[in-house]
mmCIF file of C-alpha atoms in Angstrom:
data_model
loop_
_atom_site.group_PDB
_atom_site.id
_atom_site.type_symbol
_atom_site.label_atom_id
_atom_site.label_comp_id
_atom_site.label_asym_id
_atom_site.label_seq_id
_atom_site.Cartn_x
_atom_site.Cartn_y
_atom_site.Cartn_z
ATOM 1 C CA MET A 1 25.645 -75.726 36.910
ATOM 2 C CA ALA A 2 25.069 -74.476 33.363
ATOM 3 C CA ASN A 3 23.363 -77.802 32.474
ATOM 4 C CA TRP A 4 20.288 -77.026 34.580
ATOM 5 C CA LEU A 5 20.157 -73.330 33.711
ATOM 6 C CA ARG A 6 19.037 -73.683 30.092
ATOM 7 C CA PRO A 7 15.983 -75.917 30.776
ATOM 8 C CA GLY A 8 15.039 -73.647 33.677
ATOM 9 C CA VAL A 9 15.083 -70.582 31.432
ATOM 10 C CA VAL A 10 12.979 -72.377 28.799
ATOM 11 C CA VAL A 11 10.375 -73.348 31.412
ATOM 12 C CA LEU A 12 10.282 -69.778 32.718
ATOM 13 C CA ILE A 13 9.738 -68.370 29.210
ATOM 14 C CA VAL A 14 6.933 -70.842 28.446
ATOM 15 C CA LEU A 15 5.146 -70.082 31.717
ATOM 16 C CA SER A 16 5.489 -66.329 31.183
ATOM 17 C CA ALA A 17 4.058 -66.532 27.664
ATOM 18 C CA GLY A 18 0.884 -68.172 28.963
ATOM 19 C CA ALA A 19 0.238 -65.309 31.367
ATOM 20 C CA ALA A 20 0.770 -62.756 28.609
ATOM 21 C CA LEU A 21 -1.698 -64.532 26.328
ATOM 22 C CA ARG A 22 -4.352 -64.595 29.050
ATOM 23 C CA ALA A 23 -3.853 -60.888 29.688
ATOM 24 C CA HIS A 24 -4.180 -60.159 25.961
ATOM 25 C CA HIS A 25 -7.642 -61.720 25.889
ATOM 26 C CA SER A 26 -8.912 -59.862 28.926
ATOM 27 C CA THR A 27 -12.160 -57.913 28.609
ATOM 28 C CA ALA A 28 -11.238 -55.588 31.473
ATOM 29 C CA ALA A 29 -10.913 -52.548 29.175
ATOM 30 C CA TYR A 30 -14.579 -52.739 28.167
ATOM 31 C CA GLU A 31 -17.840 -52.112 29.996
ATOM 32 C CA ASN A 32 -19.887 -55.234 30.747
ATOM 33 C CA THR A 33 -23.079 -53.663 29.413
ATOM 34 C CA THR A 34 -23.814 -52.987 25.776
ATOM 35 C CA ILE A 35 -24.845 -49.861 23.945
ATOM 36 C CA THR A 36 -26.601 -49.801 20.587
ATOM 37 C CA LEU A 37 -25.697 -47.304 17.875
ATOM 38 C CA LYS A 38 -28.195 -46.901 15.034
ATOM 39 C CA ASN A 39 -27.604 -45.678 11.477
ATOM 40 C CA ALA A 40 -23.883 -46.359 11.668
ATOM 41 C CA VAL A 41 -22.099 -46.257 8.315
ATOM 42 C CA VAL A 42 -19.398 -48.878 7.772
ATOM 43 C CA LYS A 43 -16.016 -47.510 6.771
ATOM 44 C CA ARG A 44 -14.130 -50.806 6.697
ATOM 45 C CA LEU A 45 -14.051 -54.391 7.889
ATOM 46 C CA ALA A 46 -10.435 -55.382 8.539
ATOM 47 C CA TRP A 47 -10.558 -59.187 8.196
ATOM 48 C CA VAL A 48 -7.276 -59.843 10.023
ATOM 49 C CA ASN A 49 -5.791 -61.942 12.812
ATOM 50 C CA PRO A 50 -5.781 -61.958 15.749
ATOM 51 C CA HIS A 51 -8.963 -59.829 15.826
ATOM 52 C CA SER A 52 -11.028 -58.407 12.999
ATOM 53 C CA VAL A 53 -12.030 -54.759 13.363
ATOM 54 C CA VAL A 54 -15.103 -52.899 12.120
ATOM 55 C CA SER A 55 -14.585 -49.163 11.624
ATOM 56 C CA PHE A 56 -17.731 -47.072 11.283
ATOM 57 C CA ASP A 57 -19.087 -43.535 11.498
ATOM 58 C CA VAL A 58 -22.122 -42.556 13.529
ATOM 59 C CA LYS A 59 -23.630 -39.187 14.382
ATOM 60 C CA ASP A 60 -23.436 -38.135 18.020
ATOM 61 C CA ALA A 61 -26.200 -36.319 19.931
ATOM 62 C CA ARG A 62 -25.148 -32.989 18.389
ATOM 63 C CA GLY A 63 -25.175 -34.348 14.850
ATOM 64 C CA ARG A 64 -21.396 -34.509 14.527
ATOM 65 C CA VAL A 65 -19.863 -37.558 12.885
ATOM 66 C CA ALA A 66 -17.863 -39.729 15.274
ATOM 67 C CA THR A 67 -15.632 -42.556 14.051
ATOM 68 C CA TRP A 68 -15.578 -45.768 16.091
ATOM 69 C CA SER A 69 -13.599 -49.005 15.899
ATOM 70 C CA ALA A 70 -15.050 -52.237 17.245
ATOM 71 C CA GLU A 71 -12.833 -55.250 17.810
ATOM 72 C CA SER A 72 -14.337 -58.650 17.116
ATOM 73 C CA GLY A 73 -13.217 -62.240 16.966
ATOM 74 C CA SER A 74 -10.677 -63.735 14.613
ATOM 75 C CA PRO A 75 -11.665 -64.430 11.012
ATOM 76 C CA SER A 76 -11.925 -68.145 11.807
ATOM 77 C CA ALA A 77 -14.200 -67.499 14.815
ATOM 78 C CA LEU A 78 -16.347 -65.085 12.798
ATOM 79 C CA SER A 79 -16.566 -67.600 9.931
ATOM 80 C CA ARG A 80 -18.048 -70.125 12.353
ATOM 81 C CA MET A 81 -20.652 -67.476 13.236
ATOM 82 C CA GLY A 82 -21.632 -67.007 9.566
ATOM 83 C CA TRP A 83 -19.430 -64.038 8.662
ATOM 84 C CA ASN A 84 -17.077 -63.718 5.696
ATOM 85 C CA ARG A 85 -14.684 -61.001 4.545
ATOM 86 C CA ASN A 86 -17.501 -59.429 2.490
ATOM 87 C CA SER A 87 -20.168 -59.420 5.216
ATOM 88 C CA LEU A 88 -19.723 -55.676 5.726
ATOM 89 C CA LYS A 89 -18.800 -53.250 2.977
ATOM 90 C CA ALA A 90 -17.958 -49.556 3.078
ATOM 91 C CA GLY A 91 -21.191 -47.584 2.966
ATOM 92 C CA ASP A 92 -23.409 -50.266 4.545
ATOM 93 C CA VAL A 93 -25.826 -48.740 7.069
ATOM 94 C CA ILE A 94 -26.016 -50.878 10.196
ATOM 95 C CA THR A 95 -27.181 -50.955 13.782
ATOM 96 C CA ILE A 96 -24.332 -52.089 15.991
ATOM 97 C CA GLU A 97 -24.399 -53.399 19.543
ATOM 98 C CA LEU A 98 -21.121 -53.188 21.402
ATOM 99 C CA PHE A 99 -19.309 -53.101 24.723
ATOM 100 C CA PRO A 100 -17.739 -49.617 24.868
ATOM 101 C CA ALA A 101 -14.315 -48.876 26.327
ATOM 102 C CA LYS A 102 -14.347 -47.895 29.990
ATOM 103 C CA ASN A 103 -12.077 -44.918 29.320
ATOM 104 C CA GLY A 104 -14.576 -43.212 27.003
ATOM 105 C CA ALA A 105 -12.549 -43.726 23.831
ATOM 106 C CA ARG A 106 -14.528 -44.586 20.705
ATOM 107 C CA VAL A 107 -13.318 -48.173 20.702
ATOM 108 C CA ALA A 108 -15.334 -51.196 21.712
ATOM 109 C CA ARG A 109 -15.763 -54.939 21.702
ATOM 110 C CA LEU A 110 -18.320 -55.907 19.060
ATOM 111 C CA ALA A 111 -21.383 -57.883 20.150
ATOM 112 C CA LYS A 112 -23.837 -57.794 17.234
ATOM 113 C CA VAL A 113 -24.463 -56.115 13.879
ATOM 114 C CA VAL A 114 -27.953 -55.758 12.413
ATOM 115 C CA MET A 115 -27.995 -55.131 8.681
ATOM 116 C CA ALA A 116 -30.513 -52.802 6.974
ATOM 117 C CA ASP A 117 -32.486 -55.873 5.803
ATOM 118 C CA GLY A 118 -32.721 -57.204 9.383
ATOM 119 C CA ARG A 119 -30.061 -59.921 9.120
ATOM 120 C CA GLU A 120 -27.993 -60.278 12.274
ATOM 121 C CA LEU A 121 -24.277 -60.934 12.422
ATOM 122 C CA LEU A 122 -23.288 -62.069 15.891
ATOM 123 C CA ASP A 123 -19.784 -61.934 17.236
ATOM 124 C CA SER A 124 -18.370 -64.914 19.091
ATOM 125 C CA VAL A 125 -19.000 -62.965 22.328
ATOM 126 C CA TYR A 126 -22.680 -63.939 21.979
ATOM 127 C CA LYS A 127 -21.857 -67.626 21.746
ATOM 128 C CA ALA A 128 -19.399 -67.752 24.636
ATOM 129 C CA SER A 129 -19.525 -64.441 26.428
ATOM 130 C CA PRO A 130 -16.362 -63.309 28.195
ATOM 131 C CA PHE A 131 -18.702 -61.331 30.435
ATOM 132 C CA ASP A 132 -20.800 -62.873 33.180
ATOM 133 C CA THR A 133 -23.987 -61.729 31.456
ATOM 134 C CA ILE A 134 -24.708 -59.516 28.490
ATOM 135 C CA GLN A 135 -26.657 -56.575 29.817
ATOM 136 C CA LYS A 136 -28.031 -53.616 27.913
ATOM 137 C CA ARG A 137 -27.940 -50.037 29.147
#
C-alpha cells in the first residue's frame, strides 16, 4: 500500500503548485481601467524577480505628497520591452499610467511610463494584456 502512496503525493503536490502559480499571476486585485498620474517623482526602481516595482511620489488633490508602488513585469520581460535597470532613477519626473488597486491602497499594476523627454516605457501588460481591454478612466 505504501508503494502507491508516494507517487500519489508527488502528483498531488505538482498539481497544487500549478494552481498556486496561476493565482499568483491573477489581476483580480487591480481595476481594469487605468489612471494617469502626472509629475510623479521616482523614488526607486527595484529591478528584482519575480516582479520589478517602481516606487514614486505624487501630489494628491490637496497638494499632499502620496507615495505609490507600481508592480511591473520581471526584469527579463521588461528587458524585452526596452527597459534596463537604469531606465528610471531617483528624482526622475514621469507621467505614469497604471491599474490601481481595487481596495484603494496606493499600489497598482504598471501599464506605461512617459519620461520628461516624451520617451515611453511600456510594461508587458501593453503587449499581452491580462485584462480584456485597456480602458482609461
